[in-house]
Amino acid sequence: MSPIVVIAYLGLCAIVGLLGHDRALGFGGAFFFSVVLTPPIVAITLLLTQPKQ
């Protein structure tokens, strides 16, 4: 796999991690799950959940 593709994928995962920083998972959890699953699935899940109080 090309290094550019890997960097782009990890960049998308980092963006999803930023979406999750105010959720229960936090940045690290959202980043981890977006690497393991796919960034769009985790992003949709994060957008459907409530921010932590």
mmCIF file of N, CA and C in Angstrom:
data_model
loop_
_atom_site.group_PDB
_atom_site.id
_atom_site.type_symbol
_atom_site.label_atom_id
_atom_site.label_comp_id
_atom_site.label_asym_id
_atom_site.label_seq_id
_atom_site.Cartn_x
_atom_site.Cartn_y
_atom_site.Cartn_z
ATOM 1 N N MET A 1 0.854 -1.170 0.000
ATOM 2 C CA MET A 1 0.000 0.000 0.000
ATOM 3 C C MET A 1 0.905 1.239 0.000
ATOM 4 N N SER A 2 0.499 2.222 -0.729
ATOM 5 C CA SER A 2 1.271 3.449 -0.871
ATOM 6 C C SER A 2 1.311 4.239 0.443
ATOM 7 N N PRO A 3 2.453 4.844 0.758
ATOM 8 C CA PRO A 3 2.530 5.651 1.984
ATOM 9 C C PRO A 3 1.556 6.830 1.975
ATOM 10 N N ILE A 4 1.251 7.363 0.820
ATOM 11 C CA ILE A 4 0.316 8.477 0.728
ATOM 12 C C ILE A 4 -1.077 8.029 1.142
ATOM 13 N N VAL A 5 -1.469 6.831 0.754
ATOM 14 C CA VAL A 5 -2.775 6.297 1.122
ATOM 15 C C VAL A 5 -2.842 6.083 2.631
ATOM 16 N N VAL A 6 -1.780 5.569 3.212
ATOM 17 C CA VAL A 6 -1.741 5.332 4.658
ATOM 18 C C VAL A 6 -1.827 6.659 5.407
ATOM 19 N N ILE A 7 -1.088 7.662 4.961
ATOM 20 C CA ILE A 7 -1.121 8.978 5.604
ATOM 21 C C ILE A 7 -2.503 9.605 5.471
ATOM 22 N N ALA A 8 -3.133 9.473 4.302
ATOM 23 C CA ALA A 8 -4.480 10.023 4.115
ATOM 24 C C ALA A 8 -5.485 9.310 5.015
ATOM 25 N N TYR A 9 -5.376 7.986 5.142
ATOM 26 C CA TYR A 9 -6.283 7.226 6.004
ATOM 27 C C TYR A 9 -6.114 7.637 7.462
ATOM 28 N N LEU A 10 -4.880 7.766 7.912
ATOM 29 C CA LEU A 10 -4.641 8.177 9.295
ATOM 30 C C LEU A 10 -5.074 9.622 9.524
ATOM 31 N N GLY A 11 -4.991 10.455 8.482
ATOM 32 C CA GLY A 11 -5.496 11.824 8.590
ATOM 33 C C GLY A 11 -7.001 11.846 8.777
ATOM 34 N N LEU A 12 -7.710 11.009 8.023
ATOM 35 C CA LEU A 12 -9.156 10.901 8.205
ATOM 36 C C LEU A 12 -9.493 10.381 9.599
ATOM 37 N N CYS A 13 -8.707 9.439 10.072
ATOM 38 C CA CYS A 13 -8.930 8.914 11.419
ATOM 39 C C CYS A 13 -8.701 10.001 12.466
ATOM 40 N N ALA A 14 -7.719 10.853 12.247
ATOM 41 C CA ALA A 14 -7.461 11.947 13.189
ATOM 42 C C ALA A 14 -8.608 12.953 13.180
ATOM 43 N N ILE A 15 -9.185 13.226 12.007
ATOM 44 C CA ILE A 15 -10.335 14.131 11.927
ATOM 45 C C ILE A 15 -11.515 13.541 12.690
ATOM 46 N N VAL A 16 -11.735 12.245 12.538
ATOM 47 C CA VAL A 16 -12.804 11.583 13.288
ATOM 48 C C VAL A 16 -12.504 11.633 14.784
ATOM 49 N N GLY A 17 -11.240 11.489 15.138
ATOM 50 C CA GLY A 17 -10.862 11.617 16.540
ATOM 51 C C GLY A 17 -11.193 12.993 17.093
ATOM 52 N N LEU A 18 -10.996 14.024 16.296
ATOM 53 C CA LEU A 18 -11.355 15.379 16.725
ATOM 54 C C LEU A 18 -12.860 15.523 16.892
ATOM 55 N N LEU A 19 -13.634 14.831 16.059
ATOM 56 C CA LEU A 19 -15.088 14.837 16.236
ATOM 57 C C LEU A 19 -15.485 14.194 17.565
ATOM 58 N N GLY A 20 -14.699 13.235 18.010
ATOM 59 C CA GLY A 20 -15.046 12.502 19.217
ATOM 60 C C GLY A 20 -14.447 13.055 20.491
ATOM 61 N N HIS A 21 -13.756 14.176 20.428
ATOM 62 C CA HIS A 21 -13.092 14.666 21.635
ATOM 63 C C HIS A 21 -14.061 15.076 22.732
ATOM 64 N N ASP A 22 -15.285 15.460 22.391
ATOM 65 C CA ASP A 22 -16.257 15.837 23.423
ATOM 66 C C ASP A 22 -17.314 14.756 23.639
ATOM 67 N N ARG A 23 -17.044 13.564 23.184
ATOM 68 C CA ARG A 23 -17.928 12.422 23.407
ATOM 69 C C ARG A 23 -17.343 11.542 24.499
ATOM 70 N N ALA A 24 -18.073 10.505 24.879
ATOM 71 C CA ALA A 24 -17.629 9.612 25.949
ATOM 72 C C ALA A 24 -16.331 8.883 25.585
ATOM 73 N N LEU A 25 -16.136 8.563 24.309
ATOM 74 C CA LEU A 25 -14.923 7.865 23.884
ATOM 75 C C LEU A 25 -13.691 8.742 23.967
ATOM 76 N N GLY A 26 -13.840 10.006 23.704
ATOM 77 C CA GLY A 26 -12.695 10.902 23.657
ATOM 78 C C GLY A 26 -11.958 10.771 22.333
ATOM 79 N N PHE A 27 -10.901 11.551 22.194
ATOM 80 C CA PHE A 27 -10.127 11.535 20.954
ATOM 81 C C PHE A 27 -9.502 10.175 20.706
ATOM 82 N N GLY A 28 -8.846 9.616 21.730
ATOM 83 C CA GLY A 28 -8.136 8.348 21.560
ATOM 84 C C GLY A 28 -9.047 7.194 21.184
ATOM 85 N N GLY A 29 -10.191 7.117 21.830
ATOM 86 C CA GLY A 29 -11.132 6.040 21.515
ATOM 87 C C GLY A 29 -11.707 6.166 20.124
ATOM 88 N N ALA A 30 -12.078 7.381 19.745
ATOM 89 C CA ALA A 30 -12.625 7.595 18.401
ATOM 90 C C ALA A 30 -11.567 7.318 17.345
ATOM 91 N N PHE A 31 -10.336 7.733 17.609
ATOM 92 C CA PHE A 31 -9.243 7.468 16.664
ATOM 93 C C PHE A 31 -9.007 5.971 16.532
ATOM 94 N N PHE A 32 -8.946 5.269 17.665
ATOM 95 C CA PHE A 32 -8.705 3.826 17.643
ATOM 96 C C PHE A 32 -9.796 3.093 16.864
ATOM 97 N N PHE A 33 -11.063 3.397 17.175
ATOM 98 C CA PHE A 33 -12.155 2.707 16.491
ATOM 99 C C PHE A 33 -12.219 3.065 15.014
ATOM 100 N N SER A 34 -11.821 4.282 14.652
ATOM 101 C CA SER A 34 -11.835 4.631 13.238
ATOM 102 C C SER A 34 -10.711 3.930 12.485
ATOM 103 N N VAL A 35 -9.600 3.624 13.164
ATOM 104 C CA VAL A 35 -8.531 2.848 12.525
ATOM 105 C C VAL A 35 -8.972 1.406 12.357
ATOM 106 N N VAL A 36 -9.595 0.841 13.407
ATOM 107 C CA VAL A 36 -9.999 -0.563 13.374
ATOM 108 C C VAL A 36 -11.183 -0.768 12.429
ATOM 109 N N LEU A 37 -12.189 0.075 12.546
ATOM 110 C CA LEU A 37 -13.351 -0.009 11.658
ATOM 111 C C LEU A 37 -13.038 0.872 10.448
ATOM 112 N N THR A 38 -13.901 1.781 10.120
ATOM 113 C CA THR A 38 -13.607 2.760 9.074
ATOM 114 C C THR A 38 -14.032 4.134 9.571
ATOM 115 N N PRO A 39 -13.340 5.182 9.139
ATOM 116 C CA PRO A 39 -13.689 6.522 9.607
ATOM 117 C C PRO A 39 -15.143 6.931 9.347
ATOM 118 N N PRO A 40 -15.745 6.625 8.185
ATOM 119 C CA PRO A 40 -17.140 7.051 7.995
ATOM 120 C C PRO A 40 -18.113 6.415 8.980
ATOM 121 N N ILE A 41 -17.925 5.147 9.315
ATOM 122 C CA ILE A 41 -18.829 4.471 10.245
ATOM 123 C C ILE A 41 -18.726 5.102 11.628
ATOM 124 N N VAL A 42 -17.517 5.351 12.085
ATOM 125 C CA VAL A 42 -17.324 5.943 13.407
ATOM 126 C C VAL A 42 -17.810 7.388 13.414
ATOM 127 N N ALA A 43 -17.584 8.122 12.334
ATOM 128 C CA ALA A 43 -18.035 9.516 12.264
ATOM 129 C C ALA A 43 -19.556 9.600 12.339
ATOM 130 N N ILE A 44 -20.249 8.736 11.625
ATOM 131 C CA ILE A 44 -21.713 8.730 11.668
ATOM 132 C C ILE A 44 -22.193 8.382 13.071
ATOM 133 N N THR A 45 -21.547 7.404 13.698
ATOM 134 C CA THR A 45 -21.911 7.029 15.067
ATOM 135 C C THR A 45 -21.702 8.199 16.026
ATOM 136 N N LEU A 46 -20.605 8.898 15.881
ATOM 137 C CA LEU A 46 -20.327 10.041 16.759
ATOM 138 C C LEU A 46 -21.322 11.167 16.540
ATOM 139 N N LEU A 47 -21.708 11.399 15.297
ATOM 140 C CA LEU A 47 -22.657 12.470 15.017
ATOM 141 C C LEU A 47 -24.056 12.141 15.506
ATOM 142 N N LEU A 48 -24.365 10.866 15.683
ATOM 143 C CA LEU A 48 -25.684 10.472 16.177
ATOM 144 C C LEU A 48 -25.751 10.415 17.703
ATOM 145 N N THR A 49 -24.612 10.503 18.369
ATOM 146 C CA THR A 49 -24.606 10.437 19.827
ATOM 147 C C THR A 49 -24.530 11.830 20.433
ATOM 148 N N GLN A 50 -24.907 11.910 21.701
ATOM 149 C CA GLN A 50 -24.913 13.187 22.428
ATOM 150 C C GLN A 50 -23.512 13.491 22.963
ATOM 151 N N PRO A 51 -23.143 14.775 23.018
ATOM 152 C CA PRO A 51 -21.876 15.123 23.681
ATOM 153 C C PRO A 51 -21.986 14.827 25.180
ATOM 154 N N LYS A 52 -20.825 14.586 25.809
ATOM 155 C CA LYS A 52 -20.865 14.305 27.247
ATOM 156 C C LYS A 52 -21.223 15.591 27.996
ATOM 157 N N GLN A 53 -21.883 15.416 29.098
ATOM 158 C CA GLN A 53 -22.405 16.550 29.872
ATOM 159 C C GLN A 53 -21.341 17.220 30.682
#
